mmCIF file of C-alpha atoms in Angstrom:
data_model
loop_
_atom_site.group_PDB
_atom_site.id
_atom_site.type_symbol
_atom_site.label_atom_id
_atom_site.label_comp_id
_atom_site.label_asym_id
_atom_site.label_seq_id
_atom_site.Cartn_x
_atom_site.Cartn_y
_atom_site.Cartn_z
ATOM 1 C CA MET A 1 135.326 -73.124 -4.786
ATOM 2 C CA LYS A 2 136.555 -70.183 -2.901
ATOM 3 C CA LEU A 3 135.889 -69.672 0.738
ATOM 4 C CA VAL A 4 136.923 -66.121 2.632
ATOM 5 C CA LEU A 5 136.868 -65.771 6.389
ATOM 6 C CA LEU A 6 136.657 -62.066 7.209
ATOM 7 C CA ASP A 7 137.276 -61.674 10.741
ATOM 8 C CA GLY A 8 138.537 -64.942 12.595
ATOM 9 C CA SER A 9 140.655 -63.312 15.424
ATOM 10 C CA VAL A 10 138.166 -63.091 18.066
ATOM 11 C CA VAL A 11 136.735 -66.658 17.640
ATOM 12 C CA ASN A 12 140.156 -67.966 17.023
ATOM 13 C CA PRO A 13 143.172 -65.930 18.312
ATOM 14 C CA GLY A 14 145.459 -68.652 17.689
ATOM 15 C CA ASP A 15 144.560 -71.368 19.978
ATOM 16 C CA LEU A 16 142.177 -73.335 17.431
ATOM 17 C CA SER A 17 142.558 -74.366 13.798
ATOM 18 C CA TRP A 18 140.604 -73.479 10.675
ATOM 19 C CA SER A 19 142.048 -76.351 8.793
ATOM 20 C CA GLY A 20 138.889 -78.169 8.696
ATOM 21 C CA LEU A 21 137.627 -75.541 6.290
ATOM 22 C CA LYS A 22 140.610 -75.874 3.876
ATOM 23 C CA LYS A 23 139.045 -79.221 2.487
ATOM 24 C CA TYR A 24 136.527 -77.348 0.622
ATOM 25 C CA GLY A 25 138.687 -75.211 -1.703
ATOM 26 C CA GLU A 26 140.768 -72.264 -1.676
ATOM 27 C CA PHE A 27 140.629 -70.851 1.862
ATOM 28 C CA VAL A 28 141.563 -67.345 2.660
ATOM 29 C CA ALA A 29 141.353 -66.082 6.467
ATOM 30 C CA TYR A 30 141.561 -62.434 7.562
ATOM 31 C CA GLU A 31 141.978 -61.771 11.170
ATOM 32 C CA ARG A 32 139.948 -58.644 11.049
ATOM 33 C CA THR A 33 138.064 -56.683 8.317
ATOM 34 C CA ASP A 34 137.303 -52.913 8.834
ATOM 35 C CA VAL A 35 133.383 -53.243 9.395
ATOM 36 C CA ASN A 36 132.829 -49.705 8.310
ATOM 37 C CA ASN A 37 134.907 -50.091 5.015
ATOM 38 C CA CYS A 38 132.598 -51.307 2.434
ATOM 39 C CA GLN A 39 135.160 -51.161 -0.158
ATOM 40 C CA GLU A 40 137.481 -53.430 1.946
ATOM 41 C CA ILE A 41 135.035 -55.974 2.637
ATOM 42 C CA VAL A 42 133.922 -56.165 -1.061
ATOM 43 C CA ALA A 43 137.544 -56.471 -2.198
ATOM 44 C CA ARG A 44 138.337 -59.229 0.416
ATOM 45 C CA ILE A 45 135.143 -61.233 -0.747
ATOM 46 C CA GLY A 46 135.960 -60.971 -4.443
ATOM 47 C CA ASP A 47 134.842 -63.808 -6.254
ATOM 48 C CA ALA A 48 134.264 -66.162 -3.174
ATOM 49 C CA GLU A 49 131.182 -68.339 -3.227
ATOM 50 C CA ILE A 50 131.430 -69.012 0.715
ATOM 51 C CA VAL A 51 131.871 -66.080 3.040
ATOM 52 C CA ILE A 52 132.315 -66.750 6.497
ATOM 53 C CA THR A 53 131.854 -63.682 9.064
ATOM 54 C CA ASN A 54 131.566 -63.013 12.914
ATOM 55 C CA LYS A 55 130.854 -59.463 13.032
ATOM 56 C CA THR A 56 131.640 -58.029 9.604
ATOM 57 C CA PRO A 57 128.360 -57.000 7.972
ATOM 58 C CA ILE A 58 127.193 -58.179 4.745
ATOM 59 C CA THR A 59 124.608 -55.582 3.154
ATOM 60 C CA LYS A 60 122.580 -55.373 0.201
ATOM 61 C CA GLU A 61 125.513 -53.151 -1.149
ATOM 62 C CA THR A 62 128.241 -55.843 -0.581
ATOM 63 C CA ILE A 63 125.837 -58.632 -2.078
ATOM 64 C CA ASP A 64 125.302 -56.648 -5.075
ATOM 65 C CA ALA A 65 129.053 -56.207 -5.597
ATOM 66 C CA CYS A 66 129.869 -59.684 -4.878
ATOM 67 C CA PRO A 67 127.616 -61.663 -7.302
ATOM 68 C CA SER A 68 129.572 -64.833 -6.616
ATOM 69 C CA ILE A 69 128.329 -65.211 -3.062
ATOM 70 C CA LYS A 70 126.085 -68.418 -2.653
ATOM 71 C CA PHE A 71 126.485 -69.214 1.074
ATOM 72 C CA ILE A 72 127.176 -67.071 4.180
ATOM 73 C CA ALA A 73 128.243 -68.971 7.410
ATOM 74 C CA VAL A 74 127.746 -66.607 10.481
ATOM 75 C CA LEU A 75 130.306 -67.458 13.305
ATOM 76 C CA ALA A 76 127.623 -66.584 16.028
ATOM 77 C CA THR A 77 124.105 -67.271 16.932
ATOM 78 C CA GLY A 78 122.818 -63.676 16.122
ATOM 79 C CA TYR A 79 122.670 -62.641 12.480
ATOM 80 C CA ASN A 80 121.518 -59.228 12.479
ATOM 81 C CA ILE A 81 124.980 -58.081 10.444
ATOM 82 C CA ILE A 82 123.386 -59.881 7.374
ATOM 83 C CA ASP A 83 120.640 -58.388 5.071
ATOM 84 C CA ILE A 84 119.048 -62.023 5.336
ATOM 85 C CA ALA A 85 115.955 -61.104 3.526
ATOM 86 C CA TYR A 86 118.050 -59.623 0.421
ATOM 87 C CA ALA A 87 120.134 -62.822 0.683
ATOM 88 C CA LYS A 88 116.997 -64.834 0.323
ATOM 89 C CA GLU A 89 115.884 -62.703 -2.378
ATOM 90 C CA LYS A 90 119.247 -63.488 -4.294
ATOM 91 C CA GLY A 91 119.167 -67.078 -3.347
ATOM 92 C CA ILE A 92 122.052 -66.891 -1.008
ATOM 93 C CA VAL A 93 121.734 -69.430 1.978
ATOM 94 C CA VAL A 94 122.541 -67.951 5.308
ATOM 95 C CA SER A 95 123.447 -70.278 8.461
ATOM 96 C CA ASN A 96 124.390 -69.490 11.913
ATOM 97 C CA VAL A 97 125.638 -71.530 14.755
ATOM 98 C CA PRO A 98 123.033 -72.033 17.546
ATOM 99 C CA ALA A 99 123.190 -73.211 21.019
ATOM 100 C CA TYR A 100 127.011 -73.259 21.226
ATOM 101 C CA GLY A 101 127.212 -71.295 24.283
ATOM 102 C CA THR A 102 124.442 -72.308 26.659
ATOM 103 C CA ASP A 103 126.678 -73.640 29.471
ATOM 104 C CA CYS A 104 129.318 -70.893 29.134
ATOM 105 C CA VAL A 105 126.823 -68.048 29.167
ATOM 106 C CA ALA A 106 124.825 -69.398 31.850
ATOM 107 C CA GLN A 107 127.788 -70.051 34.100
ATOM 108 C CA PHE A 108 128.946 -66.596 33.245
ATOM 109 C CA ALA A 109 125.738 -65.136 34.483
ATOM 110 C CA ILE A 110 125.983 -66.685 37.736
ATOM 111 C CA ALA A 111 129.664 -65.653 38.090
ATOM 112 C CA LEU A 112 128.498 -61.972 37.509
ATOM 113 C CA LEU A 113 125.817 -62.420 40.042
ATOM 114 C CA LEU A 114 128.168 -63.897 42.681
ATOM 115 C CA GLU A 115 130.769 -61.180 41.960
ATOM 116 C CA LEU A 116 127.908 -58.734 42.776
ATOM 117 C CA CYS A 117 127.378 -60.617 46.066
ATOM 118 C CA HIS A 118 130.921 -61.097 47.429
ATOM 119 C CA HIS A 119 133.267 -58.673 45.427
ATOM 120 C CA ILE A 120 135.730 -61.231 45.213
ATOM 121 C CA GLY A 121 137.838 -59.430 42.649
ATOM 122 C CA HIS A 122 137.887 -56.216 44.829
ATOM 123 C CA HIS A 123 138.765 -58.303 48.093
ATOM 124 C CA ASN A 124 141.603 -60.026 46.511
ATOM 125 C CA HIS A 125 142.848 -56.850 45.184
ATOM 126 C CA VAL A 126 142.870 -55.001 48.568
ATOM 127 C CA VAL A 127 144.499 -58.106 50.167
ATOM 128 C CA HIS A 128 147.438 -57.959 47.867
ATOM 129 C CA GLU A 129 147.549 -54.086 48.493
ATOM 130 C CA GLY A 130 148.153 -54.953 52.261
ATOM 131 C CA LYS A 131 144.764 -53.800 53.648
ATOM 132 C CA TRP A 132 144.028 -57.196 55.464
ATOM 133 C CA GLU A 133 147.618 -57.144 57.029
ATOM 134 C CA ARG A 134 146.904 -53.666 58.494
ATOM 135 C CA CYS A 135 143.638 -54.805 59.687
ATOM 136 C CA THR A 136 143.268 -55.108 63.471
ATOM 137 C CA ASP A 137 140.377 -57.841 63.052
ATOM 138 C CA PHE A 138 140.824 -61.225 61.782
ATOM 139 C CA CYS A 139 138.686 -60.172 58.628
ATOM 140 C CA PHE A 140 137.095 -57.410 56.815
ATOM 141 C CA TRP A 141 134.834 -56.574 53.842
ATOM 142 C CA ASP A 142 134.251 -53.291 52.030
ATOM 143 C CA PHE A 143 130.959 -54.057 50.669
ATOM 144 C CA PRO A 144 127.633 -55.882 52.200
ATOM 145 C CA LEU A 145 127.848 -59.484 51.295
ATOM 146 C CA VAL A 146 124.573 -61.111 50.224
ATOM 147 C CA GLU A 147 123.471 -64.712 50.584
ATOM 148 C CA LEU A 148 121.396 -65.802 47.586
ATOM 149 C CA ALA A 149 119.430 -68.909 49.192
ATOM 150 C CA GLY A 150 115.881 -68.182 49.641
ATOM 151 C CA LYS A 151 115.831 -65.108 47.453
ATOM 152 C CA THR A 152 114.036 -64.808 44.228
ATOM 153 C CA MET A 153 115.694 -64.665 40.656
ATOM 154 C CA GLY A 154 113.487 -63.295 37.900
ATOM 155 C CA ILE A 155 114.681 -64.369 34.639
ATOM 156 C CA ILE A 156 113.528 -62.439 31.147
ATOM 157 C CA GLY A 157 113.806 -64.872 28.464
ATOM 158 C CA PHE A 158 113.838 -68.395 29.206
ATOM 159 C CA GLY A 159 115.364 -70.498 26.424
ATOM 160 C CA ARG A 160 118.296 -72.743 26.666
ATOM 161 C CA ILE A 161 120.516 -70.274 28.561
ATOM 162 C CA GLY A 162 117.741 -68.893 30.725
ATOM 163 C CA HIS A 163 116.708 -72.344 31.868
ATOM 164 C CA ARG A 164 120.426 -73.479 32.444
ATOM 165 C CA THR A 165 120.858 -70.322 34.562
ATOM 166 C CA GLY A 166 117.634 -71.063 36.559
ATOM 167 C CA GLN A 167 118.946 -74.627 37.067
ATOM 168 C CA ILE A 168 122.114 -73.054 38.615
ATOM 169 C CA ALA A 169 120.263 -70.676 40.692
ATOM 170 C CA LYS A 170 117.865 -73.437 42.058
ATOM 171 C CA ALA A 171 120.940 -75.381 42.908
ATOM 172 C CA LEU A 172 122.085 -72.092 45.149
ATOM 173 C CA ASN A 173 118.496 -72.729 46.902
ATOM 174 C CA MET A 174 116.960 -69.713 45.069
ATOM 175 C CA ASN A 175 113.374 -69.329 43.698
ATOM 176 C CA VAL A 176 113.058 -68.793 40.325
ATOM 177 C CA ILE A 177 110.398 -67.005 38.313
ATOM 178 C CA VAL A 178 110.358 -66.352 34.646
ATOM 179 C CA ASN A 179 108.946 -64.452 31.719
ATOM 180 C CA SER A 180 109.270 -65.725 28.157
ATOM 181 C CA ARG A 181 107.313 -65.282 24.795
ATOM 182 C CA SER A 182 106.273 -68.900 25.441
ATOM 183 C CA VAL A 183 105.709 -71.409 27.864
ATOM 184 C CA ASN A 184 107.531 -74.584 28.100
ATOM 185 C CA HIS A 185 105.237 -76.802 30.087
ATOM 186 C CA ASP A 186 108.255 -79.231 30.633
ATOM 187 C CA PHE A 187 110.155 -76.273 32.363
ATOM 188 C CA GLU A 188 107.134 -75.892 34.558
ATOM 189 C CA LYS A 189 107.451 -79.408 35.736
ATOM 190 C CA GLU A 190 110.946 -78.450 37.223
ATOM 191 C CA SER A 191 109.044 -75.826 39.525
ATOM 192 C CA PHE A 192 109.981 -72.705 37.266
ATOM 193 C CA THR A 193 106.999 -70.483 37.508
ATOM 194 C CA TYR A 194 105.774 -68.356 34.492
ATOM 195 C CA VAL A 195 104.630 -64.916 35.378
ATOM 196 C CA THR A 196 103.936 -61.517 33.911
ATOM 197 C CA LEU A 197 106.777 -59.014 33.396
ATOM 198 C CA ASP A 198 105.183 -56.682 36.104
ATOM 199 C CA GLU A 199 104.933 -59.665 38.415
ATOM 200 C CA LEU A 200 108.449 -60.431 37.878
ATOM 201 C CA PHE A 201 109.704 -56.841 38.578
ATOM 202 C CA ALA A 202 107.908 -56.648 41.734
ATOM 203 C CA LYS A 203 108.788 -60.168 43.174
ATOM 204 C CA SER A 204 112.658 -60.633 42.189
ATOM 205 C CA ASP A 205 115.724 -59.723 44.245
ATOM 206 C CA VAL A 206 117.630 -60.362 41.207
ATOM 207 C CA VAL A 207 116.662 -59.807 37.411
ATOM 208 C CA VAL A 208 118.525 -61.722 34.859
ATOM 209 C CA LEU A 209 118.254 -60.961 31.150
ATOM 210 C CA HIS A 210 118.521 -63.694 28.937
ATOM 211 C CA CYS A 211 115.974 -62.582 26.122
ATOM 212 C CA PRO A 212 117.051 -61.532 22.522
ATOM 213 C CA LEU A 213 116.942 -58.079 21.270
ATOM 214 C CA PHE A 214 113.626 -57.388 19.632
ATOM 215 C CA PRO A 215 111.702 -54.117 19.005
ATOM 216 C CA ALA A 216 109.536 -55.522 22.163
ATOM 217 C CA THR A 217 112.586 -56.111 24.469
ATOM 218 C CA GLU A 218 114.901 -53.009 23.667
ATOM 219 C CA GLY A 219 115.180 -51.030 26.487
ATOM 220 C CA ILE A 220 113.074 -53.233 28.424
ATOM 221 C CA ILE A 221 115.074 -52.103 31.742
ATOM 222 C CA ASN A 222 114.221 -48.610 31.727
ATOM 223 C CA LYS A 223 113.098 -45.875 34.592
ATOM 224 C CA ASP A 224 109.460 -47.161 34.461
ATOM 225 C CA SER A 225 110.357 -50.783 34.954
ATOM 226 C CA ILE A 226 112.973 -50.092 37.509
ATOM 227 C CA ALA A 227 110.396 -48.154 39.601
ATOM 228 C CA LYS A 228 108.300 -51.422 39.607
ATOM 229 C CA MET A 229 111.402 -53.339 41.252
ATOM 230 C CA LYS A 230 112.127 -53.851 44.872
ATOM 231 C CA ASP A 231 114.418 -51.366 46.533
ATOM 232 C CA GLY A 232 117.817 -52.868 46.404
ATOM 233 C CA VAL A 233 117.304 -55.086 43.445
ATOM 234 C CA LEU A 234 120.380 -56.627 41.553
ATOM 235 C CA ILE A 235 120.454 -56.667 37.822
ATOM 236 C CA VAL A 236 122.531 -59.032 35.487
ATOM 237 C CA ASN A 237 122.850 -58.704 31.839
ATOM 238 C CA ASN A 238 124.908 -60.757 29.657
ATOM 239 C CA SER A 239 122.695 -60.983 26.683
ATOM 240 C CA ARG A 240 122.375 -57.487 24.658
ATOM 241 C CA GLY A 241 123.246 -54.194 25.814
ATOM 242 C CA GLN A 242 120.317 -52.524 24.059
ATOM 243 C CA LEU A 243 118.127 -54.280 26.334
ATOM 244 C CA ILE A 244 118.900 -51.505 28.964
ATOM 245 C CA VAL A 245 118.343 -47.724 28.949
ATOM 246 C CA GLU A 246 121.905 -47.175 30.373
ATOM 247 C CA GLN A 247 121.266 -43.711 31.842
ATOM 248 C CA ASP A 248 118.196 -44.643 33.527
ATOM 249 C CA LEU A 249 120.072 -47.786 35.165
ATOM 250 C CA ALA A 250 123.147 -45.342 35.970
ATOM 251 C CA ASP A 251 120.584 -43.020 37.620
ATOM 252 C CA ALA A 252 119.020 -46.048 39.797
ATOM 253 C CA LEU A 253 122.225 -47.155 40.711
ATOM 254 C CA ASN A 254 123.361 -43.923 42.022
ATOM 255 C CA SER A 255 120.240 -43.244 44.022
ATOM 256 C CA GLY A 256 120.483 -46.708 45.631
ATOM 257 C CA LYS A 257 117.092 -48.085 44.047
ATOM 258 C CA VAL A 258 119.252 -50.629 42.218
ATOM 259 C CA ALA A 259 121.846 -51.972 44.538
ATOM 260 C CA GLY A 260 124.268 -53.433 41.983
ATOM 261 C CA ALA A 261 124.507 -54.241 38.319
ATOM 262 C CA ALA A 262 126.776 -56.726 36.585
ATOM 263 C CA LEU A 263 126.873 -56.394 32.733
ATOM 264 C CA ASP A 264 128.957 -58.391 30.175
ATOM 265 C CA VAL A 265 127.392 -56.107 27.229
ATOM 266 C CA VAL A 266 126.591 -52.447 26.578
ATOM 267 C CA ALA A 267 124.674 -50.599 23.798
ATOM 268 C CA VAL A 268 127.596 -49.563 22.086
ATOM 269 C CA GLU A 269 130.725 -51.990 21.779
ATOM 270 C CA PRO A 270 133.484 -51.483 22.670
ATOM 271 C CA ILE A 271 132.265 -49.305 25.293
ATOM 272 C CA LYS A 272 132.630 -45.463 25.002
ATOM 273 C CA ASP A 273 134.376 -43.520 27.492
ATOM 274 C CA ASN A 274 131.003 -41.408 27.953
ATOM 275 C CA ASN A 275 129.034 -44.420 28.808
ATOM 276 C CA PRO A 276 127.168 -43.316 32.360
ATOM 277 C CA LEU A 277 127.513 -46.694 33.554
ATOM 278 C CA LEU A 278 131.353 -46.124 33.842
ATOM 279 C CA THR A 279 130.831 -43.933 36.650
ATOM 280 C CA ALA A 280 127.778 -45.407 38.312
ATOM 281 C CA LYS A 281 127.834 -46.970 41.819
ATOM 282 C CA ASN A 282 128.299 -50.697 42.094
ATOM 283 C CA CYS A 283 128.347 -51.460 38.468
ATOM 284 C CA ILE A 284 130.489 -54.402 37.315
ATOM 285 C CA ILE A 285 131.350 -54.245 33.575
ATOM 286 C CA THR A 286 133.079 -56.978 31.621
ATOM 287 C CA PRO A 287 133.972 -56.771 27.808
ATOM 288 C CA HIS A 288 131.438 -59.107 26.227
ATOM 289 C CA ILE A 289 133.202 -62.438 27.082
ATOM 290 C CA SER A 290 130.360 -64.763 28.369
ATOM 291 C CA TRP A 291 130.405 -66.719 25.282
ATOM 292 C CA ALA A 292 134.551 -66.889 24.750
ATOM 293 C CA SER A 293 135.577 -69.961 26.693
ATOM 294 C CA LYS A 294 138.039 -72.170 24.542
ATOM 295 C CA GLU A 295 135.463 -74.991 24.723
ATOM 296 C CA SER A 296 132.623 -72.520 23.490
ATOM 297 C CA ARG A 297 134.556 -71.185 20.799
ATOM 298 C CA ARG A 298 135.672 -74.608 19.590
ATOM 299 C CA ARG A 299 132.176 -75.569 19.196
ATOM 300 C CA ILE A 300 131.659 -72.412 16.883
ATOM 301 C CA VAL A 301 134.466 -73.516 14.672
ATOM 302 C CA GLU A 302 133.540 -77.182 14.606
ATOM 303 C CA MET A 303 129.605 -76.019 13.989
ATOM 304 C CA SER A 304 130.793 -73.798 11.217
ATOM 305 C CA GLU A 305 132.690 -76.449 9.561
ATOM 306 C CA ASP A 306 129.664 -78.569 9.680
ATOM 307 C CA ASN A 307 127.497 -75.786 8.215
ATOM 308 C CA VAL A 308 129.980 -75.379 5.221
ATOM 309 C CA LYS A 309 130.015 -79.146 4.827
ATOM 310 C CA ALA A 310 126.309 -79.514 4.666
ATOM 311 C CA TYR A 311 126.180 -76.753 2.242
ATOM 312 C CA VAL A 312 128.834 -78.174 -0.168
ATOM 313 C CA ALA A 313 126.773 -81.451 -0.042
ATOM 314 C CA GLY A 314 123.638 -79.602 -0.886
ATOM 315 C CA ARG A 315 121.793 -80.187 2.296
ATOM 316 C CA PRO A 316 122.353 -76.591 4.167
ATOM 317 C CA ILE A 317 121.704 -76.831 8.057
ATOM 318 C CA ASN A 318 120.936 -74.129 10.588
ATOM 319 C CA VAL A 319 119.527 -71.801 7.766
ATOM 320 C CA VAL A 320 118.136 -68.563 9.098
ATOM 321 C CA ASN A 321 116.612 -67.453 5.929
ATOM 322 C CA ALA A 322 114.770 -70.375 4.602
#
């Protein structure tokens, strides 16, 4: 059996091991594959039965050109890079890696929020530049400092990650209201209050996005929804960049309607130099790293190995196109 890994470098830049996959057959690993070069993708897959991919797309054209494919293991939770309907039609099983980054992503969401509230990175930088040394007072700050206790966090999307973020927010003595496609009554017992989207916009001091990207959620943060929010609201997004209409958020930041935004994702990644958020006021942008702790990446590797093992044993798990 032949296995090919198309783009392992982001998940494993060298601090983890793919050795667990080698026991299942001839294993070939590539650090990167040009996602826009279908010929290269097809050539690298060749006659492999098992294809492992993170962000390299497996399209209908690729499937047709590689009839040996029987199983696709996605090194992520999202699988929009795979034509899963066509894969199912061709009898190809597709498995993903669910729930590997719950703690990591929730922790990062709170880190983004705390950076908005205290601008720790900035203040560390100016201390090293000598600004504190030159200050006549015993302290100084360049931005308003925000205390979160007593404020309301509104979380859009209340699955595992949203729930964990809400738990941390409660530990900071915040009130937490949520909007989600479904209601989990066990979460309600923890004093999380489900509200309509308009109510969440109206009541939240902080809006956090933890929802998946669907047609109904694309552009959910836009000029109309921002108009429903409190003046001076903070917005945090480490879910999907396309949830935000970026020009609308940039305009709201520059006008002061939104006091600050902290984002780990943008609509087009890597970010382009014409993205309006790059020049917007009080906008923190990190390069899609919420998921990328070593612990989290190790879980991706281990769970992907489990997916391959289960497929080889004839009992596939985490199947997304059953």
